[in-house]
XYZ file of C-alpha atoms in Angstrom:
737
model
C 118.913 84.395 92.443
C 116.441 85.628 89.637
C 113.591 88.209 90.699
C 110.986 84.971 90.625
C 112.093 83.298 93.416
C 111.531 86.284 95.608
C 108.054 87.551 94.093
C 107.516 84.086 94.858
C 108.338 84.859 98.253
C 106.134 88.131 98.091
C 103.362 86.248 97.209
C 103.123 83.820 99.937
C 103.247 86.996 102.663
C 100.631 88.985 100.755
C 98.276 85.901 100.190
C 98.920 84.234 103.667
C 98.889 87.960 105.972
C 98.138 90.502 103.788
C 99.642 93.373 102.105
C 100.344 95.370 105.111
C 102.336 92.205 106.262
C 104.551 92.592 103.005
C 105.620 96.583 103.129
C 106.518 95.913 107.072
C 108.359 93.127 106.241
C 110.075 94.967 102.983
C 110.879 97.811 104.907
C 112.621 95.908 107.646
C 114.571 93.875 105.232
C 115.685 97.174 103.419
C 114.835 95.346 100.501
C 112.810 96.815 97.488
C 108.762 96.596 96.934
C 108.667 94.348 93.545
C 111.127 92.273 92.008
C 111.830 91.798 88.209
C 110.966 88.433 87.043
C 114.518 87.546 84.655
C 116.306 90.063 86.985
C 119.388 88.587 89.320
C 119.483 89.520 93.033
C 121.956 88.762 95.489
C 121.213 85.547 97.441
C 121.415 87.714 101.219
C 118.146 89.424 99.564
C 116.257 86.356 100.503
C 118.239 85.504 102.904
C 117.289 88.757 104.679
C 113.435 88.422 104.092
C 113.253 85.075 105.521
C 114.909 86.394 109.158
C 112.978 89.117 109.047
C 109.939 87.040 108.625
C 110.809 84.067 111.029
C 111.423 87.245 113.927
C 108.120 88.850 112.670
C 106.096 85.788 112.873
C 107.388 84.692 115.381
C 108.305 81.510 113.929
C 111.066 79.025 113.148
C 113.223 79.079 109.809
C 112.222 75.613 109.398
C 108.060 76.555 109.292
C 108.596 79.523 107.186
C 110.700 77.056 104.539
C 108.693 74.489 104.500
C 105.533 77.201 104.237
C 107.426 78.391 101.409
C 108.033 75.116 99.201
C 104.195 74.545 99.665
C 103.635 77.544 98.114
C 106.705 77.760 95.490
C 105.170 74.882 93.806
C 101.302 76.318 93.323
C 103.394 79.480 92.184
C 104.870 77.650 89.467
C 101.882 76.095 88.450
C 100.095 79.524 87.994
C 103.249 81.294 86.691
C 102.708 78.433 83.510
C 105.145 75.382 84.845
C 102.366 73.181 85.162
C 102.559 71.223 82.163
C 106.415 70.765 82.156
C 105.899 69.794 85.641
C 103.239 66.818 85.464
C 105.448 65.168 82.457
C 108.491 65.253 84.422
C 107.405 61.319 85.561
C 105.188 58.967 85.961
C 105.962 58.435 89.873
C 107.079 60.083 92.610
C 111.242 59.064 91.701
C 111.225 59.846 88.395
C 110.133 63.428 88.947
C 113.198 63.820 91.222
C 114.940 62.063 89.029
C 114.633 65.027 85.661
C 114.372 67.795 88.128
C 117.688 68.297 87.497
C 117.056 67.889 83.377
C 115.021 70.347 84.265
C 117.445 72.778 85.590
C 119.682 72.618 82.650
C 116.782 72.988 80.115
C 115.585 76.738 83.060
C 119.585 77.639 82.634
C 119.021 78.160 78.417
C 116.493 81.302 79.350
C 117.743 81.736 83.262
C 121.708 81.849 82.335
C 122.770 82.719 85.343
C 120.875 80.061 87.893
C 122.417 77.990 90.118
C 119.880 75.484 91.080
C 120.044 72.530 93.414
C 120.661 69.405 92.886
C 118.553 66.087 93.364
C 120.317 62.524 93.595
C 117.790 59.388 93.933
C 119.494 56.153 96.139
C 117.180 53.422 96.159
C 116.766 51.146 99.014
C 115.332 47.409 100.891
C 111.944 47.845 102.163
C 109.645 51.182 102.464
C 111.260 54.384 101.007
C 114.356 55.511 99.214
C 116.713 58.338 100.059
C 116.746 61.759 98.795
C 120.913 63.328 98.263
C 120.047 67.189 98.333
C 123.226 69.479 96.937
C 123.446 73.055 97.134
C 125.901 75.672 96.818
C 123.487 78.019 99.931
C 123.286 76.838 103.371
C 120.846 76.235 105.675
C 117.849 76.608 102.731
C 117.193 72.637 103.003
C 113.833 72.749 104.922
C 112.433 74.953 101.887
C 112.553 70.533 100.336
C 110.427 68.754 102.063
C 107.262 71.159 101.727
C 108.254 70.943 97.446
C 108.026 67.059 97.355
C 104.953 66.342 100.078
C 103.139 69.029 97.806
C 103.856 67.815 94.248
C 102.934 63.954 96.066
C 99.978 65.122 97.212
C 98.883 67.306 93.516
C 100.328 64.870 91.072
C 100.508 61.436 92.450
C 97.483 61.829 95.077
C 99.716 60.399 97.675
C 101.352 61.182 101.486
C 104.836 61.657 101.675
C 107.081 61.797 104.955
C 110.369 62.687 104.996
C 113.111 62.812 107.613
C 116.658 63.986 107.993
C 118.744 61.149 108.217
C 121.998 62.968 107.580
C 123.538 67.070 106.992
C 127.137 67.363 106.104
C 129.335 68.860 104.136
C 129.793 67.235 100.267
C 132.829 65.355 99.208
C 132.350 63.714 96.159
C 131.389 66.620 94.692
C 133.825 69.886 93.529
C 134.512 72.300 96.628
C 132.370 72.709 100.163
C 128.716 72.187 99.071
C 125.995 71.307 101.319
C 124.828 67.604 101.407
C 121.755 66.731 103.183
C 119.924 63.052 102.641
C 115.776 62.701 103.383
C 114.745 59.311 103.659
C 111.459 59.794 101.934
C 108.274 57.114 102.762
C 105.217 57.353 100.359
C 101.822 55.754 100.724
C 98.885 56.362 98.841
C 96.437 58.327 100.115
C 93.435 56.162 98.678
C 95.070 53.343 100.062
C 95.328 55.332 104.034
C 91.519 55.921 103.372
C 90.657 52.280 103.114
C 92.572 51.473 106.195
C 90.689 53.422 108.069
C 87.570 53.234 106.625
C 85.090 50.482 109.051
C 83.020 49.917 106.484
C 86.178 48.173 104.272
C 87.953 46.174 107.223
C 85.251 43.217 107.146
C 82.451 41.493 105.116
C 79.318 43.659 104.338
C 77.081 43.699 107.159
C 74.017 41.212 106.457
C 71.061 42.442 104.901
C 72.783 44.371 102.855
C 73.674 42.566 100.253
C 70.985 44.047 97.461
C 71.676 47.403 96.951
C 69.065 49.257 94.596
C 70.512 49.144 90.923
C 73.231 51.542 89.968
C 74.526 51.960 93.590
C 77.351 49.377 94.296
C 78.516 48.577 97.807
C 81.987 49.204 98.885
C 83.043 45.757 98.223
C 81.944 45.984 94.499
C 84.573 48.868 94.055
C 87.724 46.768 95.523
C 86.820 44.299 93.582
C 87.226 46.254 90.625
C 90.395 47.974 92.350
C 91.688 44.118 92.284
C 90.916 43.448 88.800
C 92.187 47.078 87.258
C 95.278 46.233 89.057
C 95.304 42.186 87.451
C 95.026 43.488 84.420
C 97.668 45.696 84.000
C 100.420 43.671 85.805
C 98.768 41.284 82.753
C 99.296 43.477 80.007
C 103.155 44.594 81.543
C 105.987 45.464 78.905
C 109.028 43.576 78.667
C 111.388 44.902 76.510
C 113.385 42.472 73.383
C 117.273 43.028 72.639
C 118.564 41.564 69.583
C 121.381 38.919 69.779
C 123.537 41.405 68.486
C 124.131 45.137 67.657
C 122.877 45.308 64.225
C 124.767 48.938 63.123
C 128.366 49.511 62.241
C 130.807 51.635 63.383
C 131.187 54.214 61.413
C 127.684 54.310 61.119
C 127.435 54.823 64.814
C 130.034 57.822 64.663
C 128.735 59.466 61.749
C 125.106 58.974 63.207
C 125.880 60.270 66.686
C 128.549 62.974 65.543
C 128.698 64.250 69.595
C 129.217 60.991 71.801
C 132.209 59.309 73.630
C 133.028 56.028 74.908
C 135.922 56.140 77.888
C 136.956 53.077 80.369
C 137.411 52.921 83.604
C 140.322 54.843 83.177
C 138.750 57.878 81.855
C 140.413 56.705 78.407
C 138.829 57.468 75.180
C 137.958 54.516 73.522
C 135.653 56.161 70.526
C 134.267 59.243 69.782
C 131.830 60.963 67.549
C 133.155 62.405 64.029
C 132.102 66.546 64.229
C 133.016 66.427 67.783
C 136.586 65.375 66.586
C 136.317 67.996 63.856
C 135.886 70.553 66.965
C 138.603 68.679 70.026
C 140.925 67.302 67.510
C 143.145 66.110 69.990
C 140.573 63.111 70.644
C 141.805 61.531 67.958
C 144.680 60.475 69.581
C 144.808 56.751 70.887
C 144.218 56.287 74.831
C 144.118 60.006 75.023
C 142.341 60.644 78.937
C 139.442 62.514 78.918
C 140.086 64.869 81.800
C 142.772 66.087 79.412
C 140.060 67.691 77.483
C 137.054 67.903 79.294
C 135.673 69.262 83.107
C 132.757 68.338 84.625
C 130.325 71.459 84.973
C 127.147 70.026 86.035
C 126.708 68.186 88.209
C 129.820 69.577 89.979
C 131.666 66.360 90.940
C 134.860 64.851 90.540
C 135.441 63.128 87.141
C 135.724 59.589 88.337
C 133.632 56.606 87.019
C 132.155 55.955 90.891
C 131.275 59.871 91.464
C 129.327 59.507 87.778
C 127.716 56.481 88.637
C 126.003 57.801 91.762
C 124.395 61.116 89.575
C 123.712 58.719 86.534
C 120.169 60.046 86.202
C 121.694 63.923 86.214
C 122.288 65.167 83.370
C 126.154 66.126 82.145
C 127.592 69.350 81.015
C 131.241 69.158 80.013
C 133.061 71.956 78.711
C 136.296 72.419 76.859
C 139.608 73.273 78.780
C 140.658 76.438 78.061
C 144.408 75.319 77.343
C 142.998 72.485 74.832
C 141.196 74.986 72.479
C 142.488 75.477 68.997
C 143.392 78.394 67.906
C 140.823 79.079 65.700
C 137.984 78.529 67.659
C 136.457 81.864 69.495
C 135.386 79.807 72.548
C 134.993 76.990 74.883
C 132.667 74.275 73.479
C 129.604 73.306 75.917
C 128.314 69.466 75.777
C 125.219 68.657 77.264
C 124.196 64.852 77.471
C 123.632 61.689 78.924
C 125.756 59.294 80.540
C 125.488 55.362 80.298
C 127.284 52.448 82.028
C 127.813 49.265 80.035
C 128.724 46.921 82.416
C 129.945 44.335 79.866
C 132.488 46.542 78.618
C 132.963 48.199 81.748
C 133.169 51.449 80.002
C 130.546 54.541 79.654
C 129.172 56.433 77.372
C 128.309 59.952 77.065
C 125.496 60.653 74.182
C 126.082 64.439 73.808
C 125.106 67.834 71.434
C 126.513 71.047 71.805
C 125.072 73.137 74.558
C 123.558 76.487 73.150
C 121.349 78.811 73.805
C 120.926 81.060 70.695
C 121.948 81.547 67.129
C 124.717 83.801 68.418
C 126.320 81.371 70.817
C 126.087 79.267 67.461
C 127.994 81.736 65.585
C 130.925 82.187 68.640
C 131.503 78.831 68.471
C 132.442 78.223 64.904
C 129.063 75.526 64.080
C 126.382 75.821 61.850
C 122.796 73.998 62.220
C 124.042 71.243 59.659
C 126.668 70.513 62.104
C 124.156 68.865 65.083
C 122.665 65.745 63.783
C 119.005 65.770 62.313
C 117.090 63.494 64.490
C 118.873 66.101 67.044
C 116.226 68.555 68.802
C 118.976 70.714 69.734
C 118.136 72.197 66.209
C 114.727 73.343 67.085
C 115.361 73.868 70.824
C 118.565 76.508 69.264
C 115.634 78.051 67.231
C 112.900 77.938 69.823
C 115.049 79.604 72.388
C 116.209 82.206 69.675
C 112.384 83.098 69.892
C 111.562 82.553 73.477
C 115.299 84.756 74.321
C 113.393 87.514 71.952
C 110.471 87.506 73.988
C 111.935 87.217 77.482
C 113.578 90.699 76.464
C 110.176 92.101 75.311
C 108.606 91.022 78.786
C 111.367 92.245 80.884
C 111.406 95.421 78.968
C 107.204 95.342 79.827
C 107.610 94.695 83.310
C 110.119 97.512 83.785
C 108.002 99.953 82.040
C 105.463 97.934 84.083
C 107.635 98.633 88.105
C 108.152 102.632 86.338
C 104.323 102.882 86.536
C 103.659 101.303 89.205
C 106.500 103.913 91.095
C 104.874 107.048 88.805
C 101.046 105.653 90.038
C 102.542 105.918 93.665
C 104.121 109.515 93.586
C 100.922 110.357 91.900
C 98.722 108.997 94.645
C 100.528 110.537 97.224
C 100.785 114.313 95.995
C 97.061 113.674 94.967
C 96.588 112.582 98.812
C 98.052 116.118 99.611
C 96.217 117.931 97.243
C 93.007 116.605 98.946
C 94.275 117.227 102.326
C 94.720 120.409 101.425
C 91.546 121.058 98.994
C 89.583 119.802 101.914
C 91.463 121.887 104.390
C 89.526 125.074 102.560
C 86.156 124.045 101.087
C 84.007 120.490 102.642
C 85.048 117.652 101.737
C 81.521 117.368 99.400
C 81.872 121.103 98.184
C 85.362 120.326 96.988
C 84.213 117.283 94.944
C 81.883 119.080 93.120
C 83.678 121.645 92.209
C 86.716 119.214 90.944
C 84.114 117.529 89.010
C 82.979 120.710 87.123
C 79.511 120.656 88.639
C 77.814 123.616 90.444
C 77.538 123.802 94.083
C 74.109 124.751 95.261
C 73.358 126.622 97.795
C 71.995 125.108 100.971
C 70.177 126.039 103.930
C 70.109 125.224 107.539
C 67.684 125.140 109.817
C 70.179 125.220 113.122
C 73.403 126.119 113.561
C 75.881 127.523 116.220
C 78.490 130.130 114.717
C 81.528 131.393 116.726
C 83.688 134.000 116.421
C 86.198 135.216 118.185
C 89.266 138.243 118.243
C 92.172 139.010 119.874
C 92.068 141.639 123.124
C 94.520 144.815 122.255
C 95.053 143.347 118.514
C 95.437 147.188 117.126
C 98.047 148.344 120.072
C 100.207 145.190 119.537
C 100.632 145.304 115.650
C 102.013 149.464 115.775
C 104.320 147.872 118.773
C 105.985 145.135 117.017
C 107.203 143.954 113.682
C 104.757 142.066 111.514
C 106.807 138.609 111.622
C 106.241 138.665 115.361
C 102.314 139.330 114.488
C 102.391 136.410 112.014
C 104.521 134.230 114.276
C 102.008 134.920 117.227
C 98.843 134.619 115.169
C 100.464 131.187 113.325
C 100.835 129.712 117.349
C 97.279 130.507 117.809
C 95.761 129.791 114.758
C 97.518 125.997 114.928
C 95.992 125.565 118.479
C 92.680 126.385 117.342
C 92.822 124.353 114.032
C 93.479 121.467 115.976
C 90.325 121.891 118.629
C 88.536 121.793 115.720
C 89.157 118.301 114.728
C 88.817 117.470 118.341
C 85.571 118.303 118.968
C 84.802 118.015 114.881
C 83.527 121.843 114.211
C 83.596 123.249 110.524
C 86.459 125.907 110.275
C 84.732 128.653 107.910
C 87.563 131.241 107.846
C 90.455 133.805 109.993
C 90.734 137.196 109.240
C 93.393 139.089 110.249
C 92.973 138.108 114.461
C 88.846 137.178 113.830
C 88.532 133.378 113.909
C 85.540 132.106 112.691
C 83.802 128.709 113.027
C 80.348 126.869 113.082
C 78.515 123.499 114.358
C 76.027 122.125 112.160
C 77.340 122.802 108.938
C 77.444 121.366 106.381
C 77.071 118.212 107.978
C 73.976 118.879 110.177
C 74.287 117.504 113.815
C 72.241 118.228 116.567
C 75.017 118.479 119.176
C 76.404 121.403 116.877
C 75.857 123.993 120.477
C 77.912 121.788 122.474
C 80.572 120.634 120.035
C 81.077 124.739 119.515
C 80.753 125.363 123.246
C 83.217 123.366 123.796
C 85.888 124.512 120.999
C 85.158 127.691 122.498
C 86.458 126.130 126.064
C 89.037 124.992 124.421
C 89.846 128.009 122.953
C 90.208 129.904 125.976
C 92.657 127.581 127.443
C 95.234 127.336 124.394
C 94.828 131.124 124.070
C 96.842 131.297 127.464
C 99.489 129.566 125.797
C 99.958 132.072 123.767
C 102.299 134.899 124.483
C 101.830 138.446 123.645
C 104.850 139.503 121.707
C 104.996 143.165 123.364
C 103.604 142.718 127.147
C 104.934 138.807 127.788
C 101.591 137.876 128.956
C 99.349 135.199 127.445
C 97.147 136.689 124.741
C 93.308 137.650 125.906
C 90.601 136.659 123.794
C 87.166 137.682 123.574
C 84.286 134.954 122.025
C 80.854 135.331 120.988
C 78.436 132.572 120.498
C 74.913 132.717 118.779
C 72.651 129.826 117.626
C 70.261 130.127 114.453
C 69.242 129.435 111.119
C 72.091 130.354 108.081
C 72.559 129.784 103.837
C 75.716 128.852 102.791
C 76.874 128.635 99.646
C 80.459 128.176 97.412
C 80.943 132.091 95.930
C 83.154 132.582 93.752
C 84.948 131.247 90.714
C 88.374 132.251 91.439
C 89.807 131.197 95.004
C 86.545 130.190 96.035
C 85.170 130.264 99.479
C 82.346 128.327 101.716
C 80.748 131.458 103.183
C 77.950 131.653 105.567
C 75.069 134.361 104.935
C 72.313 135.419 107.462
C 71.743 137.450 110.325
C 72.714 134.688 112.810
C 76.263 135.676 111.330
C 76.106 139.264 112.361
C 74.414 137.927 115.785
C 77.426 135.949 116.325
C 79.824 138.882 115.517
C 77.806 141.130 117.888
C 78.379 138.471 120.853
C 82.236 138.887 119.922
C 82.479 142.279 119.529
C 79.778 143.120 122.840
C 81.863 140.914 124.829
C 84.446 141.197 127.925
C 88.179 140.369 127.831
C 88.681 135.949 128.389
C 85.051 135.488 128.045
C 82.875 133.443 126.156
C 79.735 135.238 125.406
C 76.336 133.673 124.837
C 72.892 134.438 122.631
C 69.639 134.026 124.133
C 69.067 131.624 121.248
C 72.440 129.441 122.528
C 71.131 129.308 126.180
C 69.542 126.775 126.877
C 70.968 122.391 127.013
C 72.616 120.631 129.557
C 76.000 120.184 131.437
C 77.189 123.345 131.271
C 78.149 126.257 133.789
C 76.432 129.581 132.247
C 75.478 132.606 133.844
C 73.646 135.163 132.852
C 75.264 138.555 132.001
C 71.763 140.648 131.837
C 70.184 142.625 129.626
C 72.708 144.565 127.342
C 72.370 147.311 124.192
C 73.381 145.070 121.461
C 73.987 147.386 118.081
C 71.794 146.715 115.046
C 70.029 144.465 118.088
C 68.875 146.415 120.878
C 68.027 145.259 124.341
C 69.370 141.486 124.354
C 69.814 138.550 127.711
C 73.091 137.964 127.562
C 75.087 134.452 128.990
C 78.425 134.220 130.272
C 79.836 130.223 129.460
C 83.181 129.421 131.664
C 83.263 125.939 132.139
C 81.791 121.926 130.977
C 80.675 120.748 134.335
C 81.469 116.954 132.619
C 84.418 117.307 130.964
C 88.274 118.196 132.720
C 90.373 120.859 131.007
C 92.467 118.270 129.505
C 89.348 116.554 127.744
C 88.563 119.809 126.286
C 91.822 120.368 124.838
C 92.224 116.438 123.188
C 95.000 115.816 125.470
C 94.366 112.380 127.758
C 92.541 110.877 124.875
C 89.052 111.170 125.780
C 86.292 112.679 123.420
C 84.571 115.974 124.758
C 81.394 115.611 125.754
C 79.074 116.744 122.996
C 75.190 116.373 122.688
C 73.808 112.787 122.026
C 72.275 113.321 118.619
C 68.801 111.322 119.752
C 68.726 114.380 121.656
C 66.288 117.891 120.683
C 68.393 121.527 119.746
C 71.423 121.851 120.896
C 71.367 125.021 122.807
C 72.854 125.092 126.497
C 71.208 125.095 129.730
C 72.682 126.878 132.758
C 72.778 124.919 135.864
C 70.162 126.014 139.226
C 71.126 130.028 140.811
C 72.593 128.267 143.948
C 75.885 126.592 142.158
C 76.492 130.227 140.337
C 77.925 133.903 142.058
C 76.458 136.400 142.713
C 78.162 138.163 140.527
C 76.933 139.468 136.861
C 77.691 141.351 134.442
C 75.647 143.740 133.632
C 75.669 147.605 131.192
C 72.969 150.048 131.779
C 70.839 149.962 129.439
C 71.719 153.311 127.681
C 75.256 153.237 127.759
C 77.237 151.316 125.257
C 79.561 148.494 127.092
C 82.451 150.924 128.714
C 84.248 147.690 129.612
C 85.098 147.034 126.054
C 88.779 148.486 124.973
C 89.148 151.939 123.491
C 89.457 151.199 120.209
C 86.810 148.087 120.126
C 84.243 150.171 121.356
C 81.202 151.490 119.259
C 80.930 154.742 120.438
C 78.426 157.886 118.589
C 79.892 159.531 115.738
C 80.748 163.157 116.695
C 81.590 166.684 114.962
C 82.261 165.425 110.976
C 79.449 165.745 109.138
C 77.821 162.842 107.976
C 78.565 162.776 104.461
C 82.254 163.880 105.067
C 82.425 160.710 107.339
C 80.400 158.827 104.777
C 82.685 159.355 101.819
C 85.887 158.595 103.365
C 84.155 154.919 104.870
C 83.382 154.497 101.112
C 86.434 155.026 99.590
C 88.161 153.051 102.504
C 85.999 150.111 101.417
C 86.595 150.651 97.964
C 90.559 150.285 98.708
C 91.369 146.467 96.591
C 93.031 145.534 99.130
C 91.874 142.163 98.999
C 88.775 139.497 98.677
C 86.295 139.587 101.275
C 84.088 137.057 101.854
C 80.473 138.129 102.030
C 79.281 137.734 105.544
C 81.965 140.814 106.371
C 79.623 143.409 105.180
C 76.905 142.211 107.151
C 78.531 144.171 109.946
C 77.464 147.898 109.864
C 81.263 149.883 110.283
C 81.563 152.612 113.052
C 83.583 155.142 113.813
C 84.049 157.693 116.081
C 86.429 160.784 116.617
C 90.196 160.381 118.775
C 90.060 162.734 121.134
C 91.237 161.105 123.487
C 94.572 161.529 125.940
C 96.852 162.614 123.099
C 94.654 161.699 120.316
C 95.009 163.594 116.568
C 91.555 164.126 116.767
C 91.058 162.634 113.235
C 88.411 160.065 112.424
C 89.386 156.237 112.449
C 86.819 153.240 112.047
C 86.491 150.871 114.292
C 88.883 148.227 115.471
C 86.818 145.619 113.636
C 86.251 147.374 110.597
C 90.170 147.739 110.472
C 90.698 144.213 110.355
C 87.877 143.558 107.747
C 89.696 145.621 105.983
């Protein structure tokens, strides 16, 4: 089948069931997504599509094929064949009888087309028999769909078709499917009249007079009857002469390609040009089947078989062994069979079947060999132009398909690029940068910022290979990234073992603190799933949260980053650095809300902030661990958007333990690990220490975002057991550098 058929099937599926259904269907059938109109495809492609469509839609093949037949008719009209189909016949019978002629014409363009054949048999009474012949089995249910659509559209009638017989054809050469339909036709207007109560009896009393310009139902009926009588009165009756006023020679010259043969297939008369190209026909009483075979319709070469298909167009082909040596290829003839009862002979009026000037030349013919009245001349010239247009159309179609594939690949790559870009920058910021616009910094009145880092990360780095550190961080950060999507918080950046997220930026939301708090609880659970490569124990993290205003904007032209500025960033970092292992440390501004287990830590001295009352977050009282981790399909509990400010609130004191984590006011956080502890500086002079620190900061190791320098660097002399006495920076600043 040509791609036109498969394209029609695709059009049916997409129009009735949507583009996604077609994509799924073509995938299941393992066929390509689009088809070229003039390209030949194996029949199995269409059959697989039909089979999978039946399976997907859970309907029988009969329903799918009939639906395809109805759609095929409308698809052909949309493709430009509307006028051609409408002019095939004045009624349904003539339309069907000329379908084979239409297929023969289309074969000039679609040379490999193997179309079905139709034959109408008139019967007594109402209806007719439609004989359907095809090389393809099982597709006959398409016929009722097409015929019913044609009758409804072209002839304003309703058709019912019943299968009377289904067998393998014995009149045609080979094993062909032969299905006989009983076709009954009824005018739709007649059916409506029969159902209309206003036309089933005389006009009601009191309604004999109607306003001017308004006609009664009976007036309409009377007009129809009078119109019918007028048509019958002026019907055409042909007139025939008493004898044929034409000489034998004149007839043979006027119709240079014709053959007359009797019931025994003996040739009685031939045209002059057919004798020229098939000299053997000049032999008296030679049998026509010795020189020709019937190509279409595929029937046996007998008078009875020809009579059954008398309304079909016959194509005859010269047999190879009978071709003269000077003739290059076999000659095909196309024409009409006419039975002459008085002579008991068959007249075959024909002309050479040629598609192009190239075929005309290959067969040793010239346009002069074809009779001037024969439209084959014009058909060859027109089809030559049409073939050129088809080739150009085919090339354009191929280029269009190539562009479609390239466009699809481009869209896929664009999607990948956008996904990567949106993972680095907020979507609206990325779109502005991509459009070449400047991104203005924005102020956010309230948001919640989270910092986290790994406990004893410096010791881990010094005790194992770098690749194991990379694997550990990748495993941990992958879990954190998933949680950021679960709780809808924005990941700002990762720096070494430090992880920073924010809620309420870049899209403001009243529930920012709840989202970040749930994310922090999920981080703590996720970190326990990652193993310390040194000790083999689960990783422990410190988490700090703070709520306040920030300024956000894009910094830099090369590898731009979306950064946060303000004291809120510094305070959130302080909450993390002054926290405890496996604890979530909160500032007072985040400590208001409901639904969380919050416990006061007490007042501690925070570097750069003085004394602060801080809190620990232990759990969400309204959400399970599975919900926090986003593993059971439940959403994490977020503050409804219609509630004011989203800080967290602790539960009554009687729900809490009496344990409190406090630090002496005049001492640093002694529970900190040594490398994280901000201890006072010792013996070295301030100038020496500042010079060394300045040198370290100036080292061009990597780009640093602005908020990192908001953390005041601290350092101390390593005088502990086994210490070297050298000045070292705190772990926090080492990581930043």
